[in-house]
Coordinates of C-alpha atoms in Angstrom, one line a residue:
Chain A
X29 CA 52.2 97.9 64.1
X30 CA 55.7 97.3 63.8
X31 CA 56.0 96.6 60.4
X32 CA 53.9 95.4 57.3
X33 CA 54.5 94.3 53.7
X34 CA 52.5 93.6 50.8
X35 CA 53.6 92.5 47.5
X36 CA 52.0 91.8 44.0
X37 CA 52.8 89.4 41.3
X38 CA 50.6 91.6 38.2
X39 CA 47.0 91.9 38.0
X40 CA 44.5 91.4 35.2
X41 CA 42.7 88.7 33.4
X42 CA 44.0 85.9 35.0
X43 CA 41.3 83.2 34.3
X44 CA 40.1 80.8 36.7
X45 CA 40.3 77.8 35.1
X46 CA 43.5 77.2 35.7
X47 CA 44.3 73.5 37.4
X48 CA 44.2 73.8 40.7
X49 CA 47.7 72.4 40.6
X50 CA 49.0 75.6 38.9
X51 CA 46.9 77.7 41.0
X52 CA 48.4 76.3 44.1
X53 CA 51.8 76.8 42.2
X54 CA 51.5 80.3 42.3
X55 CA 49.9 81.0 45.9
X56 CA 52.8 78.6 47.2
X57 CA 55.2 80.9 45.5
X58 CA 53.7 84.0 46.6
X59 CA 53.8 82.9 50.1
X60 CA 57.3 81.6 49.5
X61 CA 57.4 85.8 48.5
X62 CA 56.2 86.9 51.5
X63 CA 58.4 84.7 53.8
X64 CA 61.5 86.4 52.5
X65 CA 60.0 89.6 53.3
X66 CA 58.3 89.0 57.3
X67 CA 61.8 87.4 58.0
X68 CA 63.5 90.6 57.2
X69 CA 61.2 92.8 58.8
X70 CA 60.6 90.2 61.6
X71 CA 64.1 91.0 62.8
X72 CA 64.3 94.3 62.4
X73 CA 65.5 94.6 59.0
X74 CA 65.0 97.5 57.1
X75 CA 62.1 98.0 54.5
X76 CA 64.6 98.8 51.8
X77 CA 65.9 95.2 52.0
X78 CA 62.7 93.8 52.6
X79 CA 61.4 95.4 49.1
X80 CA 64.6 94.9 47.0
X81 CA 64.6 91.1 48.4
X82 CA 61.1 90.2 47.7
X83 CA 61.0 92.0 44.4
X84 CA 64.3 89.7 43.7
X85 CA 62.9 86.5 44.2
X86 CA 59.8 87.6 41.8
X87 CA 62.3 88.5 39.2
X88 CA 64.0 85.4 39.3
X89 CA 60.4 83.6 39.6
X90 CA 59.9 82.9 35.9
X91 CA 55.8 82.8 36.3
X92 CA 56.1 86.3 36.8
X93 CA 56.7 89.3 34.0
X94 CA 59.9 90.6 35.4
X95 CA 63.2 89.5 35.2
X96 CA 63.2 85.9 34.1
X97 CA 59.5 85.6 32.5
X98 CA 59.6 88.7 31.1
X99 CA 57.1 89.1 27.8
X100 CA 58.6 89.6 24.4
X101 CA 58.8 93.2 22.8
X102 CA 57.8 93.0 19.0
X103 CA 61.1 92.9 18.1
X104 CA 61.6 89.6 20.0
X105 CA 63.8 90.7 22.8
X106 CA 63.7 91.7 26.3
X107 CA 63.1 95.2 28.1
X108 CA 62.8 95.9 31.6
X109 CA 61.7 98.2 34.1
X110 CA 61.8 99.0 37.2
X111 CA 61.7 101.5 40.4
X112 CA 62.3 102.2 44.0
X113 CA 61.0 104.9 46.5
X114 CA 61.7 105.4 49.8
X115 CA 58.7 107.7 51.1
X116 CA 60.4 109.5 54.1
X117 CA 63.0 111.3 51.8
X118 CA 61.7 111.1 48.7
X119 CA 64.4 109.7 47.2
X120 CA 64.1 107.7 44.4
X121 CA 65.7 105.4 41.9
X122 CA 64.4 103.9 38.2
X123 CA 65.9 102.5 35.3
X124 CA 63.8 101.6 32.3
X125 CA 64.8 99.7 29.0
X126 CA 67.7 97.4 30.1
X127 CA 68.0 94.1 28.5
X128 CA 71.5 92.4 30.4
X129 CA 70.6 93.4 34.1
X130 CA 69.4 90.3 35.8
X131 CA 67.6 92.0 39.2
X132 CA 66.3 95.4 37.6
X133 CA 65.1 96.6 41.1
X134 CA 68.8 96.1 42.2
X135 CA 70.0 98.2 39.8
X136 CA 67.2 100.8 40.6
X137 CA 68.2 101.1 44.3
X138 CA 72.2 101.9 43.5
X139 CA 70.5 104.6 41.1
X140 CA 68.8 105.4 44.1
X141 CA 71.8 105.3 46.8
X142 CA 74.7 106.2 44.5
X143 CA 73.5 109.1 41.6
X144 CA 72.0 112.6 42.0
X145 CA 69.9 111.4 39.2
X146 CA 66.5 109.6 39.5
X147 CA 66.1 108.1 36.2
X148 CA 68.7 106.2 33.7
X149 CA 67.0 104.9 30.2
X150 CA 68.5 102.2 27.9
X151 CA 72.2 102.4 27.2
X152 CA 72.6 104.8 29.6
X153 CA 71.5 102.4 32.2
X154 CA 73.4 100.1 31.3
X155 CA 76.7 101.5 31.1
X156 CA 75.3 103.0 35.0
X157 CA 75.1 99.4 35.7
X158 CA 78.3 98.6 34.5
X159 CA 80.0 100.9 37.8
X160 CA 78.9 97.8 39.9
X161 CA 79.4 94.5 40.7
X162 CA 75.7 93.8 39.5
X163 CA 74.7 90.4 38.0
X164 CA 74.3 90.5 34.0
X165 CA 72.8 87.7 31.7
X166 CA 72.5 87.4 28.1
X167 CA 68.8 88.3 26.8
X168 CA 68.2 84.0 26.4
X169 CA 68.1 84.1 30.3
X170 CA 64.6 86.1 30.1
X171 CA 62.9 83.4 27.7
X172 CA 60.3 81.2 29.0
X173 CA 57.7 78.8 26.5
X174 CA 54.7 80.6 27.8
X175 CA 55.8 84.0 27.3
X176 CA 57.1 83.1 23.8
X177 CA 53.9 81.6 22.2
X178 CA 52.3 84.8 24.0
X179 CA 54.4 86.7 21.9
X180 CA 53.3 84.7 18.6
X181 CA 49.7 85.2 19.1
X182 CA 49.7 88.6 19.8
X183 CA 52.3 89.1 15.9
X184 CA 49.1 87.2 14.3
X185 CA 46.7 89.2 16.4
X186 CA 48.0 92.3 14.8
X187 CA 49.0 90.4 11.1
X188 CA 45.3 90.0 10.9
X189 CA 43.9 93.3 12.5
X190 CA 46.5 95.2 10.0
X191 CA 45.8 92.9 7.0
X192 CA 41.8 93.9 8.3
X193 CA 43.0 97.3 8.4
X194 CA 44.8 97.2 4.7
X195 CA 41.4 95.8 3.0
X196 CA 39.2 98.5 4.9
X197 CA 41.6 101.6 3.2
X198 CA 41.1 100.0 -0.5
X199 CA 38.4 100.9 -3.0
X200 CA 35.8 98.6 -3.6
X201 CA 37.8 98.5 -7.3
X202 CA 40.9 97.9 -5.4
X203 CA 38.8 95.3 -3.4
X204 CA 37.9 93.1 -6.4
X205 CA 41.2 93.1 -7.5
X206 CA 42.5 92.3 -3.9
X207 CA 40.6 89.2 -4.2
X208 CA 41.6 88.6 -7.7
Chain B
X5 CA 55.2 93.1 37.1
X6 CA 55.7 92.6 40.2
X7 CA 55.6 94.9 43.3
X8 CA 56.1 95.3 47.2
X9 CA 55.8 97.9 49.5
X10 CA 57.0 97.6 53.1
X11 CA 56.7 99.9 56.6
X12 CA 59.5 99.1 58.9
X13 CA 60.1 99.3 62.6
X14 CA 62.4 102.9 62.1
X15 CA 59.1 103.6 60.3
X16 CA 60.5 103.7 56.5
X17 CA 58.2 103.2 54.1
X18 CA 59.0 102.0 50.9
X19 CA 57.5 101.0 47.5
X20 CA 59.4 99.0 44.6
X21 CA 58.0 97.7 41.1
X22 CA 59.7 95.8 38.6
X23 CA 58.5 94.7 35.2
X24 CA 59.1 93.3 31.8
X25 CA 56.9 95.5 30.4
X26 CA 54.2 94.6 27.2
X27 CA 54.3 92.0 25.4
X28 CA 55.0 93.1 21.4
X29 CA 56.2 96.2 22.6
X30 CA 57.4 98.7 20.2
X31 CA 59.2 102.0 19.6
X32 CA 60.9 101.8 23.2
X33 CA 57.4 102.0 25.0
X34 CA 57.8 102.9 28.6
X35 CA 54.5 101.9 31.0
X36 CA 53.6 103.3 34.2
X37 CA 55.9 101.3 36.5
X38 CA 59.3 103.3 36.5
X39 CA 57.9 106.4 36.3
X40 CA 57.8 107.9 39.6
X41 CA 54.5 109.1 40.8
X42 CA 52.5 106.6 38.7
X43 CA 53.5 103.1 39.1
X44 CA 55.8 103.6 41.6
X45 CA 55.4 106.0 44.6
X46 CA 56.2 106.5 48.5
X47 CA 55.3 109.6 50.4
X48 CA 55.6 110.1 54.5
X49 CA 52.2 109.0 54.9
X50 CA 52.0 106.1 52.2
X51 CA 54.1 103.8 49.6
X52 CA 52.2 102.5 46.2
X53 CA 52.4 100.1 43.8
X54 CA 50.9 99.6 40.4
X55 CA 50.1 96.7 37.9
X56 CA 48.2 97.0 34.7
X57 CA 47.8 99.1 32.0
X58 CA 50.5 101.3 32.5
X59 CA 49.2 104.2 30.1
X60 CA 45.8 104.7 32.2
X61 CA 48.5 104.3 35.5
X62 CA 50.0 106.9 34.2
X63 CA 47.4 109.4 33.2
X64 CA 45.9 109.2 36.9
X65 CA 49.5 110.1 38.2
X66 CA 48.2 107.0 40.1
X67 CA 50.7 106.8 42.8
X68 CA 50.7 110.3 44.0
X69 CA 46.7 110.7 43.3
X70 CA 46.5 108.1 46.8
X71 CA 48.9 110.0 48.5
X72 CA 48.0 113.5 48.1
X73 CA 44.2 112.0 48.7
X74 CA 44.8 110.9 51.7
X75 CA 46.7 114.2 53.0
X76 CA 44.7 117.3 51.7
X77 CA 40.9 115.2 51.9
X78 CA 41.8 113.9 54.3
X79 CA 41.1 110.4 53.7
X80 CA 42.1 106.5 54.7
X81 CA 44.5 104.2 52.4
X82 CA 41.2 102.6 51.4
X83 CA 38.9 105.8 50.9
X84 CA 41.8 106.6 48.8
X85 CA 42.2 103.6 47.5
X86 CA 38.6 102.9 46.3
X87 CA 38.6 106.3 44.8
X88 CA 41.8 105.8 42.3
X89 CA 40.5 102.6 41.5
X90 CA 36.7 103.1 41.0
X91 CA 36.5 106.9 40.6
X92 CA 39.4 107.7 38.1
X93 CA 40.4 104.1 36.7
X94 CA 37.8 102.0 34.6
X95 CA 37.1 98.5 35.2
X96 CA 40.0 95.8 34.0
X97 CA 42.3 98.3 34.0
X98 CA 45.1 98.0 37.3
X99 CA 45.6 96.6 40.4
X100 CA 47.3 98.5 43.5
X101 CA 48.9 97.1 46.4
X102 CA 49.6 100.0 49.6
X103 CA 50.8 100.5 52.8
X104 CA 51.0 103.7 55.0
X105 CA 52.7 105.2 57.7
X106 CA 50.9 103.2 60.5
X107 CA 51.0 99.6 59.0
X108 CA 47.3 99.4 57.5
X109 CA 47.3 97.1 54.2
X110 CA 45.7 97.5 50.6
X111 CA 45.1 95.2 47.8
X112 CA 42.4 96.9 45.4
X113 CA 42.2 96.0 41.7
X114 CA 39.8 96.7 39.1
X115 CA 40.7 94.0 36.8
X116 CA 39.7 90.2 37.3
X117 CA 42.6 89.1 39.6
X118 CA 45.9 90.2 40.9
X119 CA 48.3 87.8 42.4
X120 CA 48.9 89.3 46.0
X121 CA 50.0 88.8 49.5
X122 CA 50.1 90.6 52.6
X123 CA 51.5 90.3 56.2
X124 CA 52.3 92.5 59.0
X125 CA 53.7 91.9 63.2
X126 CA 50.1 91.1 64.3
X127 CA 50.2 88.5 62.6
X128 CA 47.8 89.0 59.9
X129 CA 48.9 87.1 56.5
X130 CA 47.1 87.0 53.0
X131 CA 47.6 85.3 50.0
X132 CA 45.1 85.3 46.9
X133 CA 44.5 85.8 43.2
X134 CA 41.3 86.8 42.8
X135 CA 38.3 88.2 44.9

């Protein structure tokens, strides 16, 4: 073969009684994915831009947790990830923690291309990403509804396992009185 | 997260991953996904992604695990493959998408569904979500 992609959009327990409206939603967009990708490779691009390209278009997909989409941390904000590898050298670039940086995976390949290093955290990848002419956006850009109320179940998930928790550690004195 | 790995005509293989990471996070947590070697790898011989529960990725050294598999077994992308997935990972817990040197495709997952795609020059092309 002369080339060949594949790409992923997060696994796990994604139920199946979605409408078949939103189900067709997210194949169409995956294809849409691919597209970008085949035409790339298709004319001899290189696998590089074929990566950083389809990975782009996922970020900026808000179904998708990356980029715009992302999930809430507890504190309500926005951290992201991410990392490129190009096998026949070994080299690598990853960045983790960065909350203005628009295309994460962008910033990971100038890590890549451009420092001796292979991995910039937080701050420190920011102020990297300040060097270029990279796209930044204020941490309102990742929001999305769906990721949001996510965000609130899972604070009164752990509300409840903790106030669970709290009773479990008290005496059966301590109990009583807890139910005053 | 999201992923792609590609093989090109100069024969580069590459593997990227990008994510937002857990939702109610704390304490700076960092998953599986830039860590090089677990969510994220690419050898000569294959380039891996990951998706899933980044701490188990990360204990199986997931990425590298399919690539040194397939060099001192020896073994196939899939032998490999099926042995990260079902061997050292438990069920639910990640999905992997692969490519190596010669242009064969993987999408393996544990877990319920993964939303994936795959093409390559002979014109094979796959989208799905779950089996």
């Amino acid at each position: 073969k002369d080339w060949a992609l594949v790409i992923h959009g997060g696994a796990g327990t994604i139920s199946k009684d979605k409408p078949d409206s939103v189900v067709k939603a997210y194949k169409n967009d995956l294809s849409e994915a691919l597209a970008i990708g085949e035409d790339i490779l298709k004319s001899g691009g290189s696998a590089l831009d074929a990566v950083e390209n389809v990975i782009n278009y996922l970020e900026n997909n808000p179904k998708f947790n990356a980029g715009k989409g992302a999930v809430f941390t507890h504190d309500g904000g926005h951290e992201l990830d991410a990392a490129i590898m190009l096998g026949n050298t070994r080299e690598a670039g990853t960045i983790t923690g960065v909350k203005t940086v628009k295309n994460p995976i962008s910033l990971a390949r100038l890590v890549m291309e451009n420092s001796k290093h292979v991995m910039f955290a937080g701050d420190g990848a920011e102020k990297y990403a300040d060097k270029f002419e990279l796209e930044r956006v204020n941490q309102e850009y990742f929001y999305t509804e769906h990721r949001h109320k996510a965000w609130k179940r899972a604070l009164k998930r752990e509300k409840q396992k903790d106030a669970q928790s709290g009773l479990m550690e008290l005496t059966p004195k301590e109990l009583k009185e807890k139910y005053g | 997260t999201v992923g792609a790995v590609a093989v090109d005509k100069e024969g580069q293989i590459v593997a990227g991953t990008s994510t937002g990471g857990m939702t109610n996070k704390k304490f700076g947590r960092v998953g599986d996904v830039p860590i090089i070697g677990s969510g994220t790898y690419a050898s000569d011989v294959v380039a891996v992604s990951m998706t899933g529960w980044g701490e188990k990725i990360m204990r199986a050294v997931s990425g590298h695990t399919v690539s040194a598999y397939m060099k001192h077994k020896p073994a196939s992308l899939e032998e490999a493959g099926s042995y990260l997935l079902e061997d050292l990972l438990n069920k639910g817990e990640a999905g992997m998408i692969a490519v190596d040197k010669d242009g064969n495709t993987y999408m393996g997952m544990n877990t319920l569904g993964m939303f994936r795609g795959a093409a390559d020059s002979e014109g094979n092309r796959e989208v799905a979500i779950w089996e």
